[in-house]
Amino acid sequence: MAALPQELLDTIVENIGGPTSHNTLKFCALASSVLRSTSQRRLFSYRSLTPKTVSTVAQSLSASPHLGSYIHDLHIVFHLDSLRERTSLTTILALLTGVQRLVIASFGWQSWDWKSFPADFRAAILSVLILPTMRCLALTRCRGVPLAIIRHALTSYQEVAIFAEVTDSDEDPILFPAPNHDGSLTHLLLSYLPNANSAFHALLLSDQMVSSFQQQLRHLELAVRVQNSLNGLEEIALKYSHFLEHLTVNFNQRYDDQVEVPHLPDLRALTLRASVGKLRIPRCIISTIVSLSSSTPHLTVLNIIIEARYEGPDDFIRDYDFSDTERRLEELSSLRAVNWTVRCGGVADFEERVRTVLPRANAAGILSFVVQNPDQRARPMLLFSR
């Protein structure tokens, strides 16, 4: 094996995939010195730091600090109440040099509060945020995050997701270095209540932010937080309408809600996303499609993403009359594709059933289907497009 070119060996390791890839890579790292480096890069490229894993990862990186440079995708789950867990996380963050995508979340349905962290712990997090390799940041179920951090993210990274309970309206004296790369924002995901985050909302609507976004920002994602309404987030879509090309409405688990898409006559691509228990076409998808001919008359691509925990019964579509849905799709004269993505294991005939209830769209050749069963370990990174 040692006689083979290292480039060939690296290519072989990089293409190891499938459900057993993690164990295969571990075996390669242990069995062969010529495969070790590439295998370790694959093994450590994504790390999820939870109460169960943080101590083990800290021990591994302390013993072999070079492994920290291999971590490109990092998922931090804050439920680190004990001093030991917080110390372990601080140790890990100090050894990271190549993080590109960072997701900071909380355990379960709890929220995490920036102000509750001691100064040294906040400094450790900031040390990752200023890495020149950083490209994508997601803050989920966060509280008290200073506007200085959010402003840095919006002006330095390519993709930003803010799922905020309450942001901090006070300006923290945090000095960030100027980014040494083109961090023009291309993809922005937002989930918050404007009336509880007035300073953050005003920042997004400010002329300064709009001016900085219009060069590259093309994809905006808005989450439905209250029943049947975007609850003020539509103001952002309208403010960005002259440069926005792609809007995503994420219903999350509000799959029975009906939301009126703001009037965006120049919008070209729309994604409707929902999470359900048993697999079906959610009511929110159908009711929103019916309104598109008036709100997005020049739409060319409609993407529908359904995440389901398990496959539904064969009669899952009998509750709906799809004739009006088809008629409204036909009114979108520029529509060229309706792309369905289903994230659920064990789906067999979803495509056939949808084609049956949308016969005219099927005959027009605009329907396409992709079934995914994503690796659960890397699921947090699905927030990002790349």
PDB file of N, CA and C in Angstrom, residues 23 36 66 129 153 180 245 277 320 348 357 362:
ATOM      1  N   ASN A  23     -17.027   3.823  11.086  1.00  0.00           N
ATOM      2  CA  ASN A  23     -16.211   2.717  11.578  1.00  0.00           C
ATOM      3  C   ASN A  23     -15.097   2.367  10.599  1.00  0.00           C
ATOM      4  N   ARG A  36      -3.653   7.352   7.825  1.00  0.00           N
ATOM      5  CA  ARG A  36      -4.071   7.944   9.097  1.00  0.00           C
ATOM      6  C   ARG A  36      -4.486   9.404   8.956  1.00  0.00           C
ATOM      7  N   HIS A  66      -3.189  18.709  16.895  1.00  0.00           N
ATOM      8  CA  HIS A  66      -3.337  18.921  15.453  1.00  0.00           C
ATOM      9  C   HIS A  66      -4.730  18.527  14.957  1.00  0.00           C
ATOM     10  N   LEU A 129     -15.454  32.762  16.491  1.00  0.00           N
ATOM     11  CA  LEU A 129     -16.194  33.641  15.582  1.00  0.00           C
ATOM     12  C   LEU A 129     -15.274  34.512  14.731  1.00  0.00           C
ATOM     13  N   ALA A 153     -21.518  38.922  12.169  1.00  0.00           N
ATOM     14  CA  ALA A 153     -21.897  37.763  11.358  1.00  0.00           C
ATOM     15  C   ALA A 153     -22.494  38.198  10.023  1.00  0.00           C
ATOM     16  N   ASN A 180     -10.848  39.229   6.539  1.00  0.00           N
ATOM     17  CA  ASN A 180      -9.792  39.230   5.530  1.00  0.00           C
ATOM     18  C   ASN A 180     -10.174  38.404   4.309  1.00  0.00           C
ATOM     19  N   GLU A 245     -33.933  36.857  -4.907  1.00  0.00           N
ATOM     20  CA  GLU A 245     -34.285  35.901  -5.959  1.00  0.00           C
ATOM     21  C   GLU A 245     -34.976  34.655  -5.418  1.00  0.00           C
ATOM     22  N   GLY A 277     -45.321  14.580  11.318  1.00  0.00           N
ATOM     23  CA  GLY A 277     -45.112  13.270  11.920  1.00  0.00           C
ATOM     24  C   GLY A 277     -45.153  12.210  10.843  1.00  0.00           C
ATOM     25  N   TYR A 320     -57.769  15.876   0.684  1.00  0.00           N
ATOM     26  CA  TYR A 320     -57.625  17.118  -0.052  1.00  0.00           C
ATOM     27  C   TYR A 320     -58.206  17.014  -1.459  1.00  0.00           C
ATOM     28  N   ALA A 348     -41.469   4.652  -0.144  1.00  0.00           N
ATOM     29  CA  ALA A 348     -41.463   3.831  -1.356  1.00  0.00           C
ATOM     30  C   ALA A 348     -42.218   4.483  -2.497  1.00  0.00           C
ATOM     31  N   VAL A 357     -52.192  12.637  -8.052  1.00  0.00           N
ATOM     32  CA  VAL A 357     -53.133  13.702  -7.679  1.00  0.00           C
ATOM     33  C   VAL A 357     -52.842  15.016  -8.393  1.00  0.00           C
ATOM     34  N   ASN A 362     -47.954  16.726 -13.789  1.00  0.00           N
ATOM     35  CA  ASN A 362     -47.127  15.583 -14.162  1.00  0.00           C
ATOM     36  C   ASN A 362     -46.973  15.493 -15.680  1.00  0.00           C
TER      37      ASN A 362
END
